[in-house]
Amino acid sequence: MSEIMPLVFERSVPGRVGFSLPEQDVPETDLSQIFDKKMIRSKKADLPELSELEIMRHYTELSNHNFGVDSGFYPLGSCTMKYNPKMNEKVARFPGFANVHPYQPESSVQGAMELMYDLQESLVEITGMDEVTLQPAAGAQGEWTGLMLIRAFHEANNDDKRTKVIIPDSAHGTNPASATVAGFEVVTVKSNDKGLVDVEDLRSVVGEDTAALMLTNPNTLGLFEKDIVEIAEIIHDAGGKLYYDGANLNAVMSKARPGDMGFDVVHLNLHKTFTGPHGGGGPGSGPIGIKKDLIPYLPTPVLKKQDDRYVFDYNYPESIGRVKPFYGNFGINVRAYTYIRTMGAEGLKKVTEYAVLNANYMMRRLEEAFDLPYGQICKHEFVLSGNRQKKLGVRTTDIAKRLLDHNFHPPTVYFPLIVDEAMMIEPTETESKETLDKFIDTMLEIAREAEEDPELVQEAPHNTYVKRLDETQAARKPVLRYEHES
Ligand SMILES: *Cc1c(COP(=O)(O)O)cnc(C)c1O
């Protein structure tokens, strides 16, 4: 069992230093000549005193306390935690990309603008939309931006009774949140016993007040909405727009395009499908693609190609305005561009094929020990229920914690909300069969433990740096600063 390492302050030894500077050979500056007196410290700062080696060890240890896709399998459903190729990092660090400044004149950053333009064009091709903007910084911001465009479209048509956005009960929480922030009222449409949008229920909630339907396809159960063409007709006939939550694009990329399914707006999560890192909650990139009739409302500036020059066009009088300073998270866009170019069209097809194959392989092996509420062929992810284990007193949280003992990141748990004790598993295409098997065997072993030694699972994790936390307390009374006794 590992103990928490002593932190940097506890390791401090008075007088120890981590630097070597030459003897001071110039007179000491009188700070009071430069600063106001009350800004000058009267007491020495209480900082730890350590050697360079100790500092090195401190930060290396801290980095080892983290779990990332570079340290182990991370089957976090809906989030596509796939490998982030190191080639992307290398390209993002090219001085010509890393050192450009957003206030530079356009004439001096034509290469960076060309990359952004080509990325927009690639995403147009991949999604089947008419135009793409790279501005939004995340999927959720893409959702909000897309809904604001839909709102501007209805307003321009004097169609001001369209106040409602329809969202399935299986949707990701950001969907209703974005709709609310964009000023809409959320209406829920039910899923049927196959886990798909209940088309009859949809007919009953759609109407003259429908602004849009937000849909994830495949949905958060990993199931393809096979009635999508009919669904699109129902919404369009009623005068509404179709919004595609592209977080699950990995499941259909290069096989089917939201633009061809009838969607009017799509967001993509470049930090999911297109291998941008998810580190520390960002930065991300959530470009949106739109159909022609929404173009006038695009956030400005719009990046365009005129003859052989790239320009930022601000002349969009009906624009919803800027949604992010400058032009999006350029560094993540460079990584996504690098990924698309290294994979090529054929490579992106393979991504989807392996992502789907891996998910189905795991699902079929795991259904032996766990309940599988929707058993049809899945796309890139599937959802198990921990109901069988719950009857033995072992909850899904316990299973998730026990996985930590085996150096696996847990799957997404208790989501989607329509599955009891849900475990949403997304293996992604970048994992080997050996890793998939190891995870499956571990899950089967945990299921056995739940029967034979439930306490072992209930009290997990046993060998992590931090044991089971009081999550309620952590949320109510967060201690966000390290404090030490000086
Ligand atoms: C991740 C996710 C989002 C939100 O995307 P962010 O980039 O995290 O803001 C929306 N919908 C689904 C289904 C997701 O998985």
Tab-separated table of N, CA and C in Angstrom, residues 307-431:
chain	number	residue	atom	x	y	z
A	307	ASP	N	-9.089	34.437	-53.533
A	307	ASP	CA	-7.997	34.110	-54.473
A	307	ASP	C	-7.028	33.201	-53.733
A	308	ASP	N	-5.774	33.624	-53.574
A	308	ASP	CA	-4.894	32.717	-52.830
A	308	ASP	C	-4.488	33.310	-51.482
A	309	ARG	N	-5.331	34.211	-50.931
A	309	ARG	CA	-5.060	34.795	-49.614
A	309	ARG	C	-6.140	34.341	-48.629
A	310	TYR	N	-5.757	34.295	-47.364
A	310	TYR	CA	-6.738	33.967	-46.322
A	310	TYR	C	-7.085	35.246	-45.567
A	311	VAL	N	-8.364	35.479	-45.338
A	311	VAL	CA	-8.788	36.740	-44.703
A	311	VAL	C	-9.824	36.454	-43.612
A	312	PHE	N	-9.911	37.354	-42.647
A	312	PHE	CA	-10.982	37.315	-41.652
A	312	PHE	C	-12.057	38.303	-42.086
A	313	ASP	N	-13.253	37.791	-42.304
A	313	ASP	CA	-14.348	38.631	-42.772
A	313	ASP	C	-15.241	39.019	-41.579
A	314	TYR	N	-15.356	40.331	-41.350
A	314	TYR	CA	-16.170	40.828	-40.221
A	314	TYR	C	-17.531	41.330	-40.692
A	315	ASN	N	-17.734	41.253	-42.010
A	315	ASN	CA	-18.921	41.887	-42.569
A	315	ASN	C	-20.135	40.944	-42.556
A	316	TYR	N	-20.628	40.663	-41.355
A	316	TYR	CA	-21.817	39.825	-41.193
A	316	TYR	C	-22.804	40.579	-40.306
A	317	PRO	N	-23.598	41.474	-40.899
A	317	PRO	CA	-24.464	42.343	-40.085
A	317	PRO	C	-25.437	41.564	-39.188
A	318	GLU	N	-25.781	40.338	-39.563
A	318	GLU	CA	-26.730	39.574	-38.737
A	318	GLU	C	-26.039	38.587	-37.796
A	319	SER	N	-24.719	38.688	-37.691
A	319	SER	CA	-23.941	37.770	-36.851
A	319	SER	C	-24.417	37.789	-35.398
A	320	ILE	N	-24.337	36.629	-34.747
A	320	ILE	CA	-24.645	36.592	-33.310
A	320	ILE	C	-23.501	37.208	-32.505
A	321	GLY	N	-22.403	37.562	-33.185
A	321	GLY	CA	-21.254	38.185	-32.510
A	321	GLY	C	-20.177	37.168	-32.235
A	322	ARG	N	-19.159	37.631	-31.580
A	322	ARG	CA	-18.032	36.758	-31.263
A	322	ARG	C	-18.425	35.867	-30.087
A	323	VAL	N	-17.993	34.597	-30.101
A	323	VAL	CA	-18.294	33.733	-28.948
A	323	VAL	C	-17.034	33.404	-28.158
A	324	LYS	N	-15.909	33.819	-28.667
A	324	LYS	CA	-14.640	33.508	-27.987
A	324	LYS	C	-13.612	34.532	-28.448
A	325	PRO	N	-12.721	34.971	-27.549
A	325	PRO	CA	-11.695	35.905	-28.007
A	325	PRO	C	-10.890	35.288	-29.157
A	326	PHE	N	-10.532	36.109	-30.107
A	326	PHE	CA	-9.718	35.667	-31.239
A	326	PHE	C	-10.401	34.558	-32.043
A	327	TYR	N	-9.684	33.449	-32.338
A	327	TYR	CA	-10.183	32.559	-33.401
A	327	TYR	C	-10.344	31.110	-32.971
A	328	GLY	N	-10.600	30.858	-31.690
A	328	GLY	CA	-10.691	29.473	-31.226
A	328	GLY	C	-9.372	29.060	-30.600
A	329	ASN	N	-9.351	27.848	-30.062
A	329	ASN	CA	-8.123	27.348	-29.427
A	329	ASN	C	-7.205	26.766	-30.491
A	330	PHE	N	-6.366	27.643	-31.013
A	330	PHE	CA	-5.557	27.299	-32.185
A	330	PHE	C	-4.724	26.031	-31.972
A	331	GLY	N	-4.104	25.904	-30.799
A	331	GLY	CA	-3.222	24.754	-30.544
A	331	GLY	C	-3.954	23.425	-30.676
A	332	ILE	N	-5.185	23.359	-30.201
A	332	ILE	CA	-5.965	22.116	-30.325
A	332	ILE	C	-6.347	21.894	-31.793
A	333	ASN	N	-6.600	22.991	-32.484
A	333	ASN	CA	-6.942	22.859	-33.902
A	333	ASN	C	-5.758	22.336	-34.711
A	334	VAL	N	-4.550	22.753	-34.340
A	334	VAL	CA	-3.353	22.224	-35.024
A	334	VAL	C	-3.261	20.715	-34.798
A	335	ARG	N	-3.526	20.294	-33.571
A	335	ARG	CA	-3.448	18.856	-33.260
A	335	ARG	C	-4.488	18.076	-34.069
A	336	ALA	N	-5.708	18.585	-34.149
A	336	ALA	CA	-6.767	17.891	-34.887
A	336	ALA	C	-6.427	17.829	-36.374
A	337	TYR	N	-5.885	18.921	-36.887
A	337	TYR	CA	-5.507	18.957	-38.299
A	337	TYR	C	-4.429	17.906	-38.581
A	338	THR	N	-3.435	17.855	-37.690
A	338	THR	CA	-2.347	16.884	-37.843
A	338	THR	C	-2.909	15.466	-37.845
A	339	TYR	N	-3.847	15.228	-36.941
A	339	TYR	CA	-4.460	13.893	-36.837
A	339	TYR	C	-5.182	13.522	-38.136
A	340	ILE	N	-5.993	14.441	-38.627
A	340	ILE	CA	-6.770	14.155	-39.842
A	340	ILE	C	-5.827	13.892	-41.012
A	341	ARG	N	-4.753	14.693	-41.112
A	341	ARG	CA	-3.821	14.515	-42.225
A	341	ARG	C	-3.006	13.229	-42.088
A	342	THR	N	-2.655	12.846	-40.853
A	342	THR	CA	-1.879	11.613	-40.722
A	342	THR	C	-2.764	10.386	-40.947
A	343	MET	N	-4.035	10.459	-40.565
A	343	MET	CA	-4.926	9.301	-40.736
A	343	MET	C	-5.388	9.166	-42.184
A	344	GLY	N	-5.735	10.277	-42.810
A	344	GLY	CA	-6.325	10.218	-44.147
A	344	GLY	C	-7.728	9.650	-44.077
A	345	ALA	N	-8.434	9.698	-45.204
A	345	ALA	CA	-9.831	9.260	-45.230
A	345	ALA	C	-9.946	7.778	-44.860
A	346	GLU	N	-9.039	6.966	-45.402
A	346	GLU	CA	-9.093	5.525	-45.125
A	346	GLU	C	-8.829	5.252	-43.645
A	347	GLY	N	-7.867	5.994	-43.085
A	347	GLY	CA	-7.525	5.827	-41.677
A	347	GLY	C	-8.706	6.164	-40.778
A	348	LEU	N	-9.428	7.227	-41.106
A	348	LEU	CA	-10.572	7.622	-40.278
A	348	LEU	C	-11.685	6.573	-40.341
A	349	LYS	N	-11.798	5.905	-41.496
A	349	LYS	CA	-12.776	4.818	-41.603
A	349	LYS	C	-12.405	3.684	-40.640
A	350	LYS	N	-11.121	3.354	-40.630
A	350	LYS	CA	-10.628	2.285	-39.754
A	350	LYS	C	-10.877	2.631	-38.284
A	351	VAL	N	-10.727	3.909	-37.936
A	351	VAL	CA	-10.973	4.359	-36.563
A	351	VAL	C	-12.353	3.897	-36.123
A	352	THR	N	-13.341	4.215	-36.958
A	352	THR	CA	-14.718	3.876	-36.626
A	352	THR	C	-14.910	2.363	-36.570
A	353	GLU	N	-14.330	1.656	-37.541
A	353	GLU	CA	-14.530	0.207	-37.576
A	353	GLU	C	-13.976	-0.462	-36.310
A	354	TYR	N	-12.773	-0.048	-35.901
A	354	TYR	CA	-12.181	-0.665	-34.712
A	354	TYR	C	-12.883	-0.203	-33.423
A	355	ALA	N	-13.300	1.053	-33.396
A	355	ALA	CA	-13.995	1.544	-32.200
A	355	ALA	C	-15.263	0.720	-31.973
A	356	VAL	N	-15.983	0.445	-33.063
A	356	VAL	CA	-17.250	-0.292	-32.965
A	356	VAL	C	-16.995	-1.772	-32.662
A	357	LEU	N	-15.993	-2.328	-33.335
A	357	LEU	CA	-15.648	-3.739	-33.097
A	357	LEU	C	-15.246	-3.948	-31.634
A	358	ASN	N	-14.370	-3.079	-31.128
A	358	ASN	CA	-13.906	-3.215	-29.741
A	358	ASN	C	-15.058	-3.134	-28.744
A	359	ALA	N	-15.985	-2.216	-28.992
A	359	ALA	CA	-17.112	-2.061	-28.062
A	359	ALA	C	-17.989	-3.314	-28.074
A	360	ASN	N	-18.260	-3.840	-29.263
A	360	ASN	CA	-19.115	-5.032	-29.341
A	360	ASN	C	-18.445	-6.259	-28.724
A	361	TYR	N	-17.136	-6.358	-28.924
A	361	TYR	CA	-16.388	-7.473	-28.328
A	361	TYR	C	-16.511	-7.429	-26.802
A	362	MET	N	-16.289	-6.259	-26.238
A	362	MET	CA	-16.353	-6.141	-24.773
A	362	MET	C	-17.762	-6.385	-24.260
A	363	MET	N	-18.731	-5.831	-24.981
A	363	MET	CA	-20.125	-5.963	-24.545
A	363	MET	C	-20.529	-7.436	-24.469
A	364	ARG	N	-20.164	-8.205	-25.514
A	364	ARG	CA	-20.556	-9.620	-25.542
A	364	ARG	C	-19.859	-10.424	-24.459
A	365	ARG	N	-18.614	-10.088	-24.137
A	365	ARG	CA	-17.943	-10.849	-23.079
A	365	ARG	C	-18.441	-10.444	-21.698
A	366	LEU	N	-18.856	-9.188	-21.534
A	366	LEU	CA	-19.252	-8.730	-20.194
A	366	LEU	C	-20.699	-9.057	-19.849
A	367	GLU	N	-21.509	-9.313	-20.881
A	367	GLU	CA	-22.929	-9.556	-20.579
A	367	GLU	C	-23.129	-10.861	-19.797
A	368	GLU	N	-22.078	-11.677	-19.767
A	368	GLU	CA	-22.124	-12.908	-18.983
A	368	GLU	C	-22.295	-12.596	-17.483
A	369	ALA	N	-21.700	-11.505	-17.013
A	369	ALA	CA	-21.725	-11.233	-15.571
A	369	ALA	C	-22.511	-9.981	-15.181
A	370	PHE	N	-22.861	-9.155	-16.164
A	370	PHE	CA	-23.568	-7.903	-15.844
A	370	PHE	C	-24.844	-7.799	-16.666
A	371	ASP	N	-25.837	-7.101	-16.138
A	371	ASP	CA	-27.068	-6.886	-16.900
A	371	ASP	C	-26.790	-5.941	-18.063
A	372	LEU	N	-27.403	-6.260	-19.208
A	372	LEU	CA	-27.239	-5.442	-20.408
A	372	LEU	C	-28.643	-5.051	-20.875
A	373	PRO	N	-29.132	-3.885	-20.451
A	373	PRO	CA	-30.539	-3.556	-20.710
A	373	PRO	C	-30.880	-3.426	-22.193
A	374	TYR	N	-29.939	-2.971	-23.013
A	374	TYR	CA	-30.215	-2.860	-24.445
A	374	TYR	C	-29.182	-3.722	-25.153
A	375	GLY	N	-29.607	-4.873	-25.637
A	375	GLY	CA	-28.648	-5.894	-26.066
A	375	GLY	C	-28.339	-5.930	-27.546
A	376	GLN	N	-28.922	-5.012	-28.332
A	376	GLN	CA	-28.639	-5.070	-29.775
A	376	GLN	C	-27.192	-4.643	-30.038
A	377	ILE	N	-26.738	-4.862	-31.273
A	377	ILE	CA	-25.371	-4.463	-31.655
A	377	ILE	C	-25.204	-2.984	-31.326
A	378	CYS	N	-24.068	-2.656	-30.705
A	378	CYS	CA	-23.859	-1.261	-30.311
A	378	CYS	C	-22.909	-0.591	-31.287
A	379	LYS	N	-22.747	0.700	-31.115
A	379	LYS	CA	-21.742	1.411	-31.906
A	379	LYS	C	-20.444	1.463	-31.088
A	380	HIS	N	-19.981	2.646	-30.717
A	380	HIS	CA	-18.646	2.767	-30.111
A	380	HIS	C	-18.646	2.584	-28.601
A	381	GLU	N	-19.841	2.489	-27.995
A	381	GLU	CA	-19.911	2.335	-26.541
A	381	GLU	C	-21.169	1.552	-26.201
A	382	PHE	N	-21.233	1.071	-24.952
A	382	PHE	CA	-22.421	0.329	-24.516
A	382	PHE	C	-22.627	0.610	-23.036
A	383	VAL	N	-23.840	0.324	-22.576
A	383	VAL	CA	-24.166	0.639	-21.192
A	383	VAL	C	-24.614	-0.624	-20.463
A	384	LEU	N	-23.875	-0.967	-19.414
A	384	LEU	CA	-24.257	-2.087	-18.555
A	384	LEU	C	-25.016	-1.531	-17.360
A	385	SER	N	-25.763	-2.422	-16.708
A	385	SER	CA	-26.391	-2.046	-15.452
A	385	SER	C	-25.795	-2.896	-14.338
A	386	GLY	N	-25.525	-2.259	-13.200
A	386	GLY	CA	-24.990	-2.997	-12.056
A	386	GLY	C	-26.086	-3.527	-11.136
A	387	ASN	N	-27.292	-3.707	-11.687
A	387	ASN	CA	-28.429	-4.134	-10.863
A	387	ASN	C	-28.225	-5.488	-10.175
A	388	ARG	N	-27.621	-6.420	-10.928
A	388	ARG	CA	-27.410	-7.757	-10.377
A	388	ARG	C	-26.489	-7.664	-9.150
A	389	GLN	N	-25.469	-6.822	-9.231
A	389	GLN	CA	-24.511	-6.660	-8.136
A	389	GLN	C	-25.137	-5.850	-6.986
A	390	LYS	N	-26.015	-4.898	-7.357
A	390	LYS	CA	-26.665	-4.075	-6.331
A	390	LYS	C	-27.442	-4.959	-5.350
A	391	LYS	N	-28.046	-6.036	-5.879
A	391	LYS	CA	-28.795	-6.953	-5.014
A	391	LYS	C	-27.887	-7.634	-4.002
A	392	LEU	N	-26.593	-7.698	-4.303
A	392	LEU	CA	-25.627	-8.291	-3.372
A	392	LEU	C	-25.008	-7.235	-2.469
A	393	GLY	N	-25.505	-6.005	-2.599
A	393	GLY	CA	-24.989	-4.924	-1.752
A	393	GLY	C	-23.806	-4.189	-2.359
A	394	VAL	N	-23.465	-4.515	-3.588
A	394	VAL	CA	-22.333	-3.852	-4.246
A	394	VAL	C	-22.879	-2.906	-5.313
A	395	ARG	N	-22.587	-1.622	-5.111
A	395	ARG	CA	-23.126	-0.627	-6.037
A	395	ARG	C	-22.140	-0.370	-7.186
A	396	THR	N	-22.649	0.306	-8.209
A	396	THR	CA	-21.795	0.668	-9.339
A	396	THR	C	-20.599	1.516	-8.894
A	397	THR	N	-20.826	2.414	-7.932
A	397	THR	CA	-19.692	3.204	-7.395
A	397	THR	C	-18.604	2.281	-6.869
A	398	ASP	N	-19.007	1.223	-6.173
A	398	ASP	CA	-18.017	0.307	-5.597
A	398	ASP	C	-17.208	-0.390	-6.696
A	399	ILE	N	-17.899	-0.783	-7.753
A	399	ILE	CA	-17.212	-1.435	-8.876
A	399	ILE	C	-16.210	-0.463	-9.502
A	400	ALA	N	-16.669	0.784	-9.642
A	400	ALA	CA	-15.783	1.809	-10.219
A	400	ALA	C	-14.537	1.980	-9.358
A	401	LYS	N	-14.736	2.022	-8.030
A	401	LYS	CA	-13.589	2.216	-7.126
A	401	LYS	C	-12.655	1.005	-7.159
A	402	ARG	N	-13.246	-0.189	-7.283
A	402	ARG	CA	-12.427	-1.402	-7.296
A	402	ARG	C	-11.545	-1.447	-8.550
A	403	LEU	N	-12.057	-0.904	-9.647
A	403	LEU	CA	-11.254	-0.877	-10.882
A	403	LEU	C	-9.964	-0.087	-10.685
A	404	LEU	N	-10.034	0.944	-9.815
A	404	LEU	CA	-8.836	1.765	-9.559
A	404	LEU	C	-7.698	0.914	-8.997
A	405	ASP	N	-8.063	-0.093	-8.208
A	405	ASP	CA	-7.030	-0.976	-7.645
A	405	ASP	C	-6.257	-1.710	-8.735
A	406	HIS	N	-6.873	-1.845	-9.898
A	406	HIS	CA	-6.236	-2.556	-11.003
A	406	HIS	C	-5.674	-1.603	-12.048
A	407	ASN	N	-5.522	-0.343	-11.664
A	407	ASN	CA	-4.977	0.681	-12.562
A	407	ASN	C	-5.817	0.898	-13.826
A	408	PHE	N	-7.147	0.734	-13.687
A	408	PHE	CA	-8.041	1.117	-14.771
A	408	PHE	C	-8.828	2.342	-14.333
A	409	HIS	N	-9.004	3.297	-15.249
A	409	HIS	CA	-9.931	4.376	-14.939
A	409	HIS	C	-11.336	3.799	-15.056
A	410	PRO	N	-12.229	4.123	-14.147
A	410	PRO	CA	-13.595	3.574	-14.259
A	410	PRO	C	-14.305	4.101	-15.500
A	411	PRO	N	-15.315	3.356	-15.949
A	411	PRO	CA	-16.164	3.898	-17.013
A	411	PRO	C	-16.999	5.060	-16.476
A	412	THR	N	-17.767	5.691	-17.331
A	412	THR	CA	-18.734	6.692	-16.887
A	412	THR	C	-19.812	5.963	-16.083
A	413	VAL	N	-20.153	6.465	-14.908
A	413	VAL	CA	-21.146	5.761	-14.095
A	413	VAL	C	-22.382	6.624	-13.824
A	414	TYR	N	-23.499	5.953	-13.593
A	414	TYR	CA	-24.792	6.600	-13.313
A	414	TYR	C	-25.215	7.544	-14.432
A	415	PHE	N	-24.800	7.268	-15.644
A	415	PHE	CA	-25.206	8.032	-16.821
A	415	PHE	C	-25.164	7.090	-18.013
A	416	PRO	N	-26.122	7.087	-18.931
A	416	PRO	CA	-27.311	7.925	-18.948
A	416	PRO	C	-28.287	7.595	-17.813
A	417	LEU	N	-29.096	8.606	-17.495
A	417	LEU	CA	-29.964	8.521	-16.322
A	417	LEU	C	-31.049	7.455	-16.457
A	418	ILE	N	-31.330	7.024	-17.707
A	418	ILE	CA	-32.438	6.071	-17.882
A	418	ILE	C	-32.032	4.635	-17.583
A	419	VAL	N	-30.751	4.407	-17.259
A	419	VAL	CA	-30.319	3.053	-16.879
A	419	VAL	C	-29.926	3.060	-15.401
A	420	ASP	N	-30.517	2.113	-14.661
A	420	ASP	CA	-30.236	1.965	-13.244
A	420	ASP	C	-28.788	1.519	-13.045
A	421	GLU	N	-28.082	2.123	-12.112
A	421	GLU	CA	-26.705	1.687	-11.803
A	421	GLU	C	-25.853	1.590	-13.074
A	422	ALA	N	-25.971	2.597	-13.925
A	422	ALA	CA	-25.347	2.534	-15.253
A	422	ALA	C	-23.826	2.544	-15.206
A	423	MET	N	-23.248	1.766	-16.147
A	423	MET	CA	-21.806	1.818	-16.412
A	423	MET	C	-21.662	1.933	-17.919
A	424	MET	N	-21.189	3.088	-18.364
A	424	MET	CA	-21.105	3.345	-19.800
A	424	MET	C	-19.657	3.202	-20.250
A	425	ILE	N	-19.414	2.190	-21.074
A	425	ILE	CA	-18.043	1.786	-21.385
A	425	ILE	C	-17.709	2.075	-22.845
A	426	GLU	N	-16.636	2.808	-23.039
A	426	GLU	CA	-16.177	3.132	-24.399
A	426	GLU	C	-14.701	2.782	-24.525
A	427	PRO	N	-14.408	1.659	-25.196
A	427	PRO	CA	-12.997	1.237	-25.243
A	427	PRO	C	-12.132	2.076	-26.174
A	428	THR	N	-12.704	2.659	-27.212
A	428	THR	CA	-12.021	3.372	-28.304
A	428	THR	C	-11.215	2.400	-29.170
A	429	GLU	N	-10.770	2.911	-30.298
A	429	GLU	CA	-10.055	2.092	-31.289
A	429	GLU	C	-8.577	1.956	-30.982
A	430	THR	N	-8.067	2.760	-30.042
A	430	THR	CA	-6.609	2.776	-29.901
A	430	THR	C	-6.077	1.743	-28.906
A	431	GLU	N	-6.960	0.902	-28.353
A	431	GLU	CA	-6.517	-0.089	-27.370
A	431	GLU	C	-6.271	-1.451	-28.017
